[in-house]
Coordinates of C-alpha atoms in Angstrom, one line a residue:
X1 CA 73.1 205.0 -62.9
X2 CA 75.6 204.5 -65.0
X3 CA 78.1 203.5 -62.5
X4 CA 78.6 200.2 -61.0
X5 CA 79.3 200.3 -57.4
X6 CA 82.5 198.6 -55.9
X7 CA 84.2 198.0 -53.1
X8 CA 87.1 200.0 -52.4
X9 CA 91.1 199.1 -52.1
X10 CA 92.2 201.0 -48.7
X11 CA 96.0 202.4 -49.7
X12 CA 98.5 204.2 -47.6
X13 CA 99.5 206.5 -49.6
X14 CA 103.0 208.2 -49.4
X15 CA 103.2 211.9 -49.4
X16 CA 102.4 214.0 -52.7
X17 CA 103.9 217.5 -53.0
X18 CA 100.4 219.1 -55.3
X19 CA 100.6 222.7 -56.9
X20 CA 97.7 224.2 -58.4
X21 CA 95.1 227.0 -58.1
X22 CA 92.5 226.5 -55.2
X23 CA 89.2 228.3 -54.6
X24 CA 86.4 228.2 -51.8
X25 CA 83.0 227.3 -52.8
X26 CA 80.3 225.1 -52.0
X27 CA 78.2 222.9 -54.2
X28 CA 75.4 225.3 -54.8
X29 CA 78.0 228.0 -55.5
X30 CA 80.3 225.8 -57.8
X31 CA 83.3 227.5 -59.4
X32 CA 84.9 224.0 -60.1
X33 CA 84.5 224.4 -64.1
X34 CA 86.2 228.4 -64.2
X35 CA 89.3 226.6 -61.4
X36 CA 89.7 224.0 -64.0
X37 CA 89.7 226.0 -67.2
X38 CA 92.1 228.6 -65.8
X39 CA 94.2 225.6 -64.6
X40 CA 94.5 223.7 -67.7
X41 CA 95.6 226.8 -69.3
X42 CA 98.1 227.5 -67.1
X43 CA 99.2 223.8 -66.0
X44 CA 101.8 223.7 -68.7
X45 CA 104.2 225.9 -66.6
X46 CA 104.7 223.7 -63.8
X47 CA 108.1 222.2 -64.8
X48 CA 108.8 219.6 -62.3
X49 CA 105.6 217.3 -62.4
X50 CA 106.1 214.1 -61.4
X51 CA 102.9 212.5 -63.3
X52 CA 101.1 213.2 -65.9
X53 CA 97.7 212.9 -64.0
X54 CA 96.0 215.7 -62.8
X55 CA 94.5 215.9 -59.3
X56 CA 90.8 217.6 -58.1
X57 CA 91.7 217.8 -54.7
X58 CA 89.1 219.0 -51.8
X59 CA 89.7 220.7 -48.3
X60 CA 86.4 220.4 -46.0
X61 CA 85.7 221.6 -42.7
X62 CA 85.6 219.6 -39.8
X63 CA 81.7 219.3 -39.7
X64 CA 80.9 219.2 -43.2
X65 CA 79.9 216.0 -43.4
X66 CA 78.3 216.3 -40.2
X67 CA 75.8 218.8 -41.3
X68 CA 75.6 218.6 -44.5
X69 CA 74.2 221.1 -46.8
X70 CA 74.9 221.8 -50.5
X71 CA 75.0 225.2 -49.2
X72 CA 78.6 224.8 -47.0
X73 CA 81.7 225.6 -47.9
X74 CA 85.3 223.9 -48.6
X75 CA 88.3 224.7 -50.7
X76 CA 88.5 222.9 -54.4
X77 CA 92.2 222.7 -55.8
X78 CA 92.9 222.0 -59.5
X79 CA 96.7 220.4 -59.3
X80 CA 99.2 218.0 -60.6
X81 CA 102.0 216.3 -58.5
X82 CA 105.6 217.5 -58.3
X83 CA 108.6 216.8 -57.6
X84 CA 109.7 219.4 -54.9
X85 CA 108.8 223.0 -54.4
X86 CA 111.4 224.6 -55.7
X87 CA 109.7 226.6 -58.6
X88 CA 105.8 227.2 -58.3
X89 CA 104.1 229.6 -60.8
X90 CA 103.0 232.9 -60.3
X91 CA 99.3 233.0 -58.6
X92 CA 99.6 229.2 -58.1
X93 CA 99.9 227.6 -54.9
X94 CA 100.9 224.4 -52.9
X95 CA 100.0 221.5 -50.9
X96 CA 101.4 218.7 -48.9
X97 CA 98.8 215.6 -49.0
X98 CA 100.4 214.0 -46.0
X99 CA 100.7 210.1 -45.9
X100 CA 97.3 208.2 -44.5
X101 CA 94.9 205.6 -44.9
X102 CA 92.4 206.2 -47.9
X103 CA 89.5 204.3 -49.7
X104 CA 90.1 204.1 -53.5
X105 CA 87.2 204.0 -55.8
X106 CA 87.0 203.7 -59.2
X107 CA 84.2 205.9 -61.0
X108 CA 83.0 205.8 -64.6
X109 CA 80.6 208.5 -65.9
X110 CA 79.9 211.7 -65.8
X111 CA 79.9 214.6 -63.2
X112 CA 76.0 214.9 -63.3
X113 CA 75.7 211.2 -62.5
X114 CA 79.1 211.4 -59.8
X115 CA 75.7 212.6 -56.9
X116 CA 74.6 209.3 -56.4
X117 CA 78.0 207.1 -56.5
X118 CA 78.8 209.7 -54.0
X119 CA 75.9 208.8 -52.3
X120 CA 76.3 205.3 -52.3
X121 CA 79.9 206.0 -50.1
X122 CA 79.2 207.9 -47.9
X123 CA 75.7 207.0 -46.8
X124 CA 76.4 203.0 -47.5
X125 CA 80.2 201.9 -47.6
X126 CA 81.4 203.6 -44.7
X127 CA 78.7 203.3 -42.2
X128 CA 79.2 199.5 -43.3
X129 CA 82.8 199.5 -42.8
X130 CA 85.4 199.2 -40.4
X131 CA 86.0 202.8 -41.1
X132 CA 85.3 206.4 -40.4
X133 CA 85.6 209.3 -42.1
X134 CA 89.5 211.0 -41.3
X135 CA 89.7 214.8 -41.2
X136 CA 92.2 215.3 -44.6
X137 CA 91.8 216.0 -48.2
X138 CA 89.6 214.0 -50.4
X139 CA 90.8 213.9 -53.9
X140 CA 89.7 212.6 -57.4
X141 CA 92.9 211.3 -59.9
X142 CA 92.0 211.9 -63.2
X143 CA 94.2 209.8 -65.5
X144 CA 94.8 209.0 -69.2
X145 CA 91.5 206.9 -68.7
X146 CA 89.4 210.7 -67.9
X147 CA 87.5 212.2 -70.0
X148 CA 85.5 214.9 -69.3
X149 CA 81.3 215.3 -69.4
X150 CA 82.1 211.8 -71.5
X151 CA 79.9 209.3 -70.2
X152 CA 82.8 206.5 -70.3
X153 CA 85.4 208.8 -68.6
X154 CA 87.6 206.7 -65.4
X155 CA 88.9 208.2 -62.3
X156 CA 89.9 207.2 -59.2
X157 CA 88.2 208.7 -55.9
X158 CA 90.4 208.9 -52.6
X159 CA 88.3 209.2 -49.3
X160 CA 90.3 209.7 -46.4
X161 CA 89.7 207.0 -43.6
X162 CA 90.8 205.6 -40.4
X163 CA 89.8 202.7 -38.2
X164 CA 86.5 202.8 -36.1

């Protein structure tokens, strides 16, 4: 694996105000590269972003995790952050990522190797932890340091948590 395996920094973040596309599908029905390439067209219309990172942002159900099957399904959002809501594209949407506790971990690779680092958090670090999973959007920042499908790309991975 190309990854090296670290542990997390647990941040409270502050509330984001996101705007993007979003899109239901599961992992064996992935739309994630047509969201992303219709975003990254369009992303240059938001006019009030308040970084220049761009956020892969994911709404699961309750029990995904739970019973977990490649075949369930969530909402993927391609977004940025933003200042406020007061102008939003046409066919775009938004979210408020409320504040909360999250586990930050930095990944370096590529998608197709992303499984097991995946893996590696959710079926090691937090069963080892003094955490659980919390029930709120997990998200992926991809930075100046991203690169995509390149084997040396950097992002950061948010997992929402709370105490045990």
């Amino acid at each position: 694996m190309a990854n090296t395996y670290t542990t997390p920094k647990i941040v409270t973040l502050e509330e984001k105000i996101l705007v993007g596309f979003s899109t239901e599908m599961s992992l064996k029905d992935n739309k994630t590269q047509e969201l992303w390439k219709g975003f990254r067209q369009r992303s240059k219309e938001i006019a009030n972003r308040s970084s220049d990172d761009f956020i892969s942002l994911q709404e699961y159900p309750v029990d995904y995790f739970k019973a977990f099957s490649p075949a369930n399904r969530f909402v993927k959002w391609a977004c940025v952050e933003v200042e406020n809501l007061e102008f939003i594209p046409e066919e775009m949407n938004s979210l408020i990522l409320e504040t909360g506790l999250f586990a930050v971990f930095n990944y370096k690779g590529t998608a197709q190797n992303a499984q097991a680092f995946f893996q590696l958090i959710y079926g090691e670090w937090i069963p080892n932890s003094d955490y659980i999973l919390d029930d709120r959007p997990h998200f992926e920042v991809l930075g100046a340091k991203y690169k995509n499908n390149d084997p040396n790309s950097e992002e950061e991975v948010w997992i929402p948590i709370r105490e045990k």
